[in-house]
XYZ file of C-alpha atoms in Angstrom:
523
model
C 72.330 127.020 111.562
C 72.341 123.370 112.593
C 73.315 122.817 116.199
C 75.838 120.033 116.708
C 74.850 117.936 119.669
C 77.548 117.865 122.307
C 79.487 120.836 120.917
C 79.746 122.431 124.332
C 82.726 124.065 125.948
C 83.213 121.106 128.273
C 83.305 118.762 125.265
C 86.423 120.428 123.853
C 89.460 118.317 122.983
C 92.076 119.571 125.401
C 94.182 116.705 126.718
C 96.244 114.632 124.272
C 97.811 111.471 125.680
C 100.516 109.733 123.642
C 101.349 106.215 124.773
C 104.843 105.062 123.882
C 108.086 106.922 123.238
C 110.729 106.212 120.651
C 110.883 108.088 117.375
C 107.142 107.768 116.699
C 106.004 108.959 120.115
C 108.365 111.883 120.517
C 108.078 113.131 116.945
C 104.283 113.032 117.257
C 104.440 114.858 120.574
C 106.747 117.486 119.103
C 104.683 118.100 115.980
C 101.423 118.432 117.947
C 102.949 120.555 120.708
C 104.680 122.913 118.260
C 101.437 123.415 116.330
C 99.462 124.174 119.520
C 102.220 125.892 121.498
C 100.200 129.025 122.225
C 97.283 127.036 123.670
C 99.666 124.968 125.776
C 101.243 128.154 127.151
C 97.764 129.508 127.936
C 96.845 126.335 129.814
C 94.076 125.445 127.347
C 95.720 122.372 125.851
C 98.099 119.653 127.033
C 100.271 116.958 125.491
C 101.306 114.107 127.780
C 103.589 111.277 126.711
C 103.375 108.102 128.781
C 106.387 105.864 128.309
C 107.256 102.566 129.919
C 110.581 102.597 131.773
C 110.915 98.886 131.007
C 110.308 98.600 127.251
C 113.293 99.442 124.997
C 112.707 101.155 121.671
C 113.363 99.161 118.494
C 115.576 101.980 117.223
C 116.882 100.627 113.920
C 115.396 103.007 111.368
C 118.259 105.272 110.417
C 117.051 106.627 107.070
C 114.698 109.582 106.598
C 113.120 111.725 103.906
C 113.710 115.452 103.233
C 110.405 116.101 105.034
C 112.236 115.706 108.345
C 114.046 118.990 107.701
C 110.724 120.838 107.643
C 109.429 118.892 110.638
C 112.458 119.675 112.798
C 112.511 123.308 111.682
C 108.840 123.788 112.619
C 109.554 122.219 115.999
C 112.299 124.789 116.570
C 115.124 122.225 116.612
C 118.646 123.427 115.821
C 120.058 121.480 112.877
C 123.551 121.927 114.293
C 122.488 120.390 117.622
C 120.766 117.585 115.737
C 123.975 116.706 113.871
C 126.094 116.891 117.001
C 123.820 114.862 119.271
C 122.275 112.266 116.937
C 125.367 111.052 115.057
C 123.631 112.400 111.956
C 124.869 112.439 108.372
C 123.495 113.644 105.050
C 121.425 111.432 102.780
C 120.915 112.384 99.128
C 119.026 109.328 97.982
C 119.472 105.598 97.597
C 121.681 103.475 95.387
C 120.151 100.148 94.358
C 122.790 97.583 93.473
C 122.134 94.207 91.766
C 118.366 94.682 91.699
C 117.927 94.447 87.928
C 120.267 91.728 86.672
C 122.341 90.831 89.713
C 125.574 91.676 87.868
C 128.444 93.475 89.614
C 127.898 96.630 87.545
C 124.112 96.627 87.998
C 123.201 99.796 89.931
C 121.048 102.904 89.719
C 120.138 105.867 91.926
C 116.844 107.075 93.322
C 117.957 110.645 94.154
C 116.089 113.240 96.201
C 116.160 115.980 93.551
C 113.445 116.296 90.924
C 114.476 116.115 87.278
C 115.515 119.449 85.821
C 112.493 121.641 84.975
C 110.106 118.955 86.231
C 107.123 121.312 86.426
C 107.732 122.555 82.870
C 108.322 119.458 80.793
C 108.659 115.710 81.195
C 112.251 114.923 80.241
C 111.774 111.148 80.346
C 110.375 110.823 76.770
C 113.187 112.998 75.426
C 115.803 110.865 77.179
C 114.107 107.707 75.921
C 113.916 109.017 72.349
C 117.670 109.663 72.273
C 118.467 106.224 73.776
C 121.693 107.585 75.307
C 124.436 105.724 77.182
C 123.995 108.143 80.092
C 121.655 106.954 82.844
C 118.310 108.674 83.289
C 119.353 109.984 86.701
C 122.590 111.539 85.403
C 120.854 113.025 82.367
C 118.212 114.907 84.338
C 119.684 115.445 87.815
C 123.121 116.168 89.393
C 122.606 114.043 92.494
C 123.851 110.675 91.296
C 127.196 112.242 90.405
C 127.339 113.972 93.780
C 126.808 110.621 95.497
C 129.454 108.969 93.316
C 131.888 111.685 94.404
C 130.965 111.348 98.099
C 129.967 115.010 98.298
C 127.721 116.784 100.787
C 124.508 118.520 99.642
C 125.482 121.952 101.009
C 128.406 123.971 102.376
C 129.187 125.242 105.854
C 127.967 128.681 104.722
C 124.515 127.329 103.808
C 121.971 128.142 106.506
C 120.407 125.464 108.670
C 117.872 123.367 106.751
C 118.675 125.128 103.453
C 120.160 123.056 100.631
C 122.229 123.266 97.481
C 121.056 119.744 96.597
C 117.952 118.355 98.276
C 118.750 116.100 101.230
C 117.452 113.990 104.080
C 119.357 112.416 106.964
C 120.877 109.245 108.264
C 120.752 109.179 112.054
C 121.227 107.064 115.154
C 117.644 106.243 116.162
C 118.798 105.374 119.686
C 120.098 108.937 120.117
C 117.370 110.681 118.120
C 114.432 109.797 120.387
C 116.108 111.124 123.596
C 117.197 114.234 121.694
C 113.629 114.998 120.603
C 112.401 114.126 124.098
C 114.642 116.799 125.650
C 113.406 119.359 123.146
C 109.741 118.471 123.657
C 109.868 118.597 127.439
C 112.261 121.541 127.685
C 110.875 123.866 125.013
C 107.449 122.691 123.873
C 105.723 121.990 127.176
C 105.207 118.245 126.708
C 104.609 116.388 129.981
C 106.617 113.171 130.279
C 105.320 110.337 132.458
C 107.368 107.189 133.007
C 104.824 104.479 133.742
C 103.687 101.029 132.641
C 100.120 100.803 131.351
C 98.285 98.138 133.354
C 94.825 98.614 131.854
C 93.084 100.639 129.154
C 89.763 101.780 130.604
C 86.883 102.285 128.191
C 83.895 104.587 128.522
C 80.300 103.437 127.886
C 80.442 104.748 124.321
C 83.550 102.679 123.553
C 86.016 105.554 123.780
C 89.184 105.251 125.823
C 88.480 107.088 129.071
C 91.802 106.661 130.846
C 94.937 104.611 131.287
C 95.516 102.788 134.551
C 99.284 102.768 135.150
C 101.526 101.072 137.678
C 103.577 104.094 138.701
C 101.414 107.149 137.920
C 97.867 106.054 138.691
C 95.059 106.929 136.309
C 95.760 109.163 133.319
C 92.615 110.459 131.567
C 92.567 112.106 128.156
C 90.408 113.343 125.303
C 92.478 111.933 122.435
C 94.872 108.999 122.757
C 97.715 108.364 120.320
C 98.928 104.762 120.199
C 102.699 104.686 119.709
C 103.202 101.374 121.519
C 104.948 99.707 118.594
C 104.054 96.276 117.269
C 102.063 95.577 120.475
C 99.456 98.231 119.510
C 98.100 98.186 123.056
C 95.377 100.736 122.426
C 94.125 100.492 118.845
C 94.894 96.822 118.315
C 94.293 95.224 121.698
C 91.922 97.547 123.578
C 89.803 98.631 120.582
C 90.185 95.448 118.568
C 91.166 96.892 115.180
C 92.434 93.985 113.043
C 95.807 93.875 111.299
C 95.880 93.523 107.520
C 98.906 91.612 106.287
C 100.545 92.307 102.925
C 102.998 89.402 103.103
C 101.455 88.058 99.894
C 102.902 91.114 98.101
C 106.045 91.912 100.100
C 107.793 88.723 101.220
C 110.526 90.041 103.534
C 109.640 89.279 107.149
C 112.940 89.333 109.054
C 115.962 91.597 109.432
C 119.405 90.990 110.902
C 121.214 94.192 111.885
C 124.803 94.929 112.865
C 126.775 98.099 113.563
C 130.196 98.098 111.916
C 133.029 100.519 112.796
C 135.058 102.277 110.131
C 138.611 101.092 109.483
C 139.887 104.614 110.148
C 138.287 107.871 111.410
C 138.902 109.387 107.958
C 136.995 106.784 105.954
C 134.482 108.389 103.557
C 130.846 108.565 104.615
C 128.496 107.603 101.805
C 125.965 110.394 101.273
C 123.281 107.916 100.231
C 121.752 104.687 101.424
C 123.112 101.609 99.648
C 120.617 98.782 99.089
C 122.256 95.682 97.656
C 120.023 92.834 96.486
C 120.773 89.306 97.717
C 119.350 85.874 96.889
C 116.471 86.189 99.391
C 116.213 89.918 100.068
C 118.535 92.915 100.310
C 121.145 94.530 102.570
C 120.982 98.127 103.722
C 124.237 100.029 104.251
C 123.932 103.376 106.020
C 126.908 105.583 106.816
C 126.956 107.585 110.058
C 129.948 109.634 111.264
C 131.035 106.997 113.795
C 129.932 103.730 112.165
C 128.011 102.003 109.410
C 124.633 100.454 110.069
C 124.125 97.256 108.065
C 121.121 94.993 107.903
C 119.916 92.063 105.831
C 116.165 92.203 105.165
C 115.026 88.804 103.935
C 112.195 86.357 103.471
C 112.258 83.444 105.906
C 110.331 81.492 103.293
C 113.334 81.696 100.978
C 116.293 81.326 103.363
C 117.023 80.564 107.019
C 118.590 82.632 109.777
C 122.011 80.949 109.608
C 122.328 81.483 105.863
C 121.103 85.056 106.228
C 123.655 85.817 108.938
C 126.442 84.385 106.816
C 125.293 86.548 103.888
C 125.363 89.649 106.085
C 128.780 88.851 107.553
C 130.216 88.187 104.098
C 128.974 91.593 102.958
C 130.312 93.333 106.084
C 133.755 91.756 105.817
C 136.385 91.274 108.515
C 135.243 94.315 110.494
C 132.093 92.451 111.587
C 133.806 89.168 112.481
C 133.251 89.368 116.252
C 130.229 91.694 116.299
C 126.847 90.509 117.532
C 123.918 90.531 115.123
C 120.450 91.626 116.194
C 117.347 89.894 114.828
C 114.172 91.902 114.173
C 110.878 90.444 113.061
C 108.965 92.280 110.339
C 105.207 91.979 110.238
C 104.396 93.537 106.872
C 101.040 95.263 106.798
C 98.903 97.783 108.635
C 95.771 98.163 110.729
C 92.453 98.090 108.871
C 91.652 101.423 110.559
C 94.161 103.896 111.945
C 91.751 106.076 113.935
C 88.883 104.492 115.867
C 86.782 106.294 118.462
C 89.179 108.656 120.269
C 92.343 106.686 119.504
C 94.743 107.053 116.567
C 97.788 104.883 115.906
C 101.122 106.237 114.678
C 104.325 104.376 113.858
C 104.640 100.626 114.303
C 101.285 100.521 116.108
C 99.716 101.514 112.769
C 101.816 99.123 110.707
C 105.209 98.455 109.203
C 106.783 97.644 105.847
C 110.329 96.672 104.976
C 112.539 99.811 105.076
C 113.428 99.730 101.379
C 112.544 103.396 100.822
C 112.810 104.653 104.442
C 109.051 105.135 104.682
C 108.637 104.471 108.434
C 109.635 107.880 109.801
C 107.927 109.836 107.022
C 104.636 108.059 107.798
C 105.053 109.182 111.418
C 105.654 112.743 110.240
C 102.684 112.770 107.871
C 100.338 111.258 110.473
C 101.487 113.616 113.224
C 101.132 116.603 110.899
C 97.610 115.579 109.918
C 96.599 115.064 113.552
C 98.104 118.405 114.592
C 96.559 120.404 111.758
C 93.162 118.679 111.838
C 92.964 118.500 115.634
C 89.228 118.080 116.294
C 87.674 120.890 118.296
C 85.126 118.624 119.988
C 84.407 114.929 120.399
C 81.580 114.839 117.769
C 83.872 116.546 115.240
C 86.513 113.881 115.958
C 84.474 111.290 114.046
C 84.594 113.464 110.918
C 88.344 113.988 111.279
C 88.864 110.256 111.906
C 87.085 109.288 108.665
C 89.221 111.694 106.674
C 92.385 110.540 108.432
C 91.595 106.893 107.710
C 90.925 107.584 104.044
C 94.151 109.536 103.511
C 96.304 107.180 105.553
C 94.950 104.034 103.909
C 95.703 105.575 100.504
C 99.266 106.359 101.600
C 99.928 102.840 102.820
C 98.600 101.426 99.563
C 100.860 103.629 97.483
C 103.930 102.715 99.531
C 103.161 99.006 99.094
C 102.830 99.591 95.330
C 106.100 101.500 95.163
C 108.083 98.945 97.145
C 106.709 96.140 94.987
C 107.767 98.075 91.874
C 111.420 97.450 92.810
C 110.808 93.706 92.779
C 108.459 93.308 89.833
C 110.836 95.105 87.444
C 113.728 92.750 88.145
C 115.195 90.564 85.432
C 116.703 88.252 88.052
C 115.595 84.618 87.988
C 118.526 83.180 89.927
C 116.581 82.267 93.071
C 113.039 81.385 94.096
C 112.760 84.735 95.902
C 113.106 86.723 92.682
C 111.045 84.314 90.607
C 108.203 84.452 93.126
C 108.307 88.250 93.209
C 107.468 88.579 89.526
C 104.458 86.271 89.774
C 101.492 88.467 88.683
C 99.428 86.997 91.531
C 101.687 88.909 93.978
C 101.398 92.286 92.206
C 98.612 94.712 93.281
C 96.108 95.386 90.498
C 96.685 99.146 90.592
C 100.400 98.628 89.986
C 99.699 96.209 87.141
C 97.427 98.800 85.530
C 100.038 101.540 85.908
C 102.760 99.395 84.369
C 100.534 98.791 81.357
C 99.892 102.516 81.116
C 103.573 103.406 81.517
C 104.488 101.174 78.601
C 102.890 103.876 76.450
C 103.191 107.092 78.495
C 105.768 108.087 81.052
C 104.600 109.011 84.572
C 104.782 112.743 85.091
C 103.621 115.378 87.521
C 99.910 114.883 88.337
C 99.075 112.357 85.594
C 98.487 109.576 88.113
C 99.507 111.396 91.279
C 96.719 113.809 92.101
C 96.673 113.696 95.889
C 97.968 116.504 98.042
C 101.215 115.383 99.688
C 101.494 112.287 97.507
C 103.922 109.968 99.269
C 106.026 109.268 96.179
C 105.940 111.812 93.342
C 105.932 110.762 89.700
C 109.670 111.510 89.585
C 110.350 108.686 92.040
C 108.586 106.239 89.746
C 110.622 107.538 86.805
C 113.933 107.016 88.618
C 113.067 103.424 89.534
C 111.432 102.517 86.215
C 114.199 103.811 83.997
C 116.949 102.904 86.451
C 115.809 99.274 86.196
C 115.623 99.206 82.411
C 111.897 99.745 81.879
C 111.139 101.455 78.590
C 108.164 103.563 77.559
C 107.361 103.693 73.841
C 107.949 107.179 72.445
C 106.509 108.676 69.261
C 109.026 111.304 68.017
C 106.136 113.538 66.953
C 104.800 113.586 70.530
C 108.009 115.150 71.861
C 108.896 117.375 68.918
C 107.116 120.430 70.276
C 108.957 120.385 73.609
C 112.313 119.414 72.113
C 113.975 122.880 72.300
C 112.975 123.316 75.959
C 114.048 119.777 76.821
C 117.418 120.217 75.120
C 118.005 123.439 77.055
C 117.085 121.808 80.378
C 119.363 118.845 79.719
C 122.239 121.259 78.993
C 121.411 123.175 82.176
C 121.578 119.954 84.131
C 125.055 119.279 82.774
C 126.152 122.771 83.810
C 124.549 122.469 87.255
C 126.204 119.100 87.794
C 129.654 120.477 86.965
C 129.139 123.525 89.178
C 127.968 121.479 92.177
C 130.788 118.962 91.841
C 133.295 121.811 91.869
C 131.693 123.656 94.791
C 130.480 121.101 97.318
C 132.718 119.617 100.042
C 133.215 115.974 100.914
C 130.474 114.570 103.101
C 132.704 113.783 106.102
C 134.493 117.131 105.828
C 131.248 119.093 106.106
C 129.971 117.008 109.017
C 133.234 117.671 110.860
C 132.869 121.398 110.255
C 129.296 121.310 111.570
C 130.531 119.668 114.754
C 133.334 122.214 115.047
C 131.731 125.486 113.940
C 128.004 124.864 113.486
C 125.765 125.812 110.575
C 124.410 129.312 110.114
C 121.215 129.542 112.221
C 117.956 130.340 110.438
């Protein structure tokens, strides 16, 4: 057997140091600590989070993916407590308004449920062959109707994290990070250090040896996780990993955000994110129990701040008349490497893209999960893990960029320079151009073009956007004839399931109130 140089007991990876709090830092700490809880209890492993007492978190991202349910469950978090303490609400997908033509009735859903019988047959060609008036989403999935009705995805009798209809969350990011912090320090053994990093000290081999801090002295570690946000103090500044911009593909570089109260405490809470296209970008509209979070994401090359603020205030209406608007810069892109030496970046330190499909938190989850599960046993093994991590993470970023661009390149809008520039082939990644050519003749499905484990967006997501925005795949009736009986049965089953769910499920606000009052059934 080959002996690995340096694989000695004293070369073991024991001390994990996470720099930076917020959602990225505390979720990463929680995922790693939960995975290695037994070793932490035995004193053989430690997770320390170093957080500046003087740097506020950005705290705008309020949309998540269904993956967060699994993440929180594995961390041992009570879903009831999460709803009560984080101003959380249910999210069943996203509604995209005015993205295709810009007309008042132009809208489609990207739901969180797969099409009926997705693993058995691709229903898209059958829907296309019939050329029905019913939208693709409504034909194959109940969730668009549930969102139209303002319904919740479960009942008060459904156990924590279980679902009738698949769901994610909307949450108050400013409350979420402290909530996870309390759980990590109180139940998972994470050490919390409030200190400003004065210097990142490097070893002779280029690794990070320790952090020199103002308030806590020197903090050594074996693996450092950079969660310092856009500053990227460790990976970007100390280790010099360059940033790769994608502003040539995704133009939006600024956001204006405002928190708008409801007119009355009984106003409905939308159970989906609403993304409404504007002349130079789009507005997010996220319903929480106590308020709505609104934000205009736009390209400064196609409008200015004053015009953007007026656009946002017009959308928000009288309720936002005297409210202050917060400006957030967006630097679209990511680091060329995500793991270098003994440092790995997670969250904004790794990169950021406009929040069109709520990809920020899921990238944190996926990165933290990969780090926790592939935790290198020794320093030499870390280089192997780092190469694999970089390959997987780079692929994920590329696919998210492709998917976000898909929303723009399919538009029929030509009413402003923003939309005209977005359909310029020079701004469309080659892989996406190739897929669009392919999809003109065969519908995306299952693992046809999506063969990676934990693919960020499944083929179903591409179907919902493609066919929601009027894209059409050519269908030969003979190609679908063999599956026609199964497809017809599944489409009928979807109709039945839709009717049953609409009759059974409560209103979104009503269920959230019951959770606050009674709690969900614990797992």
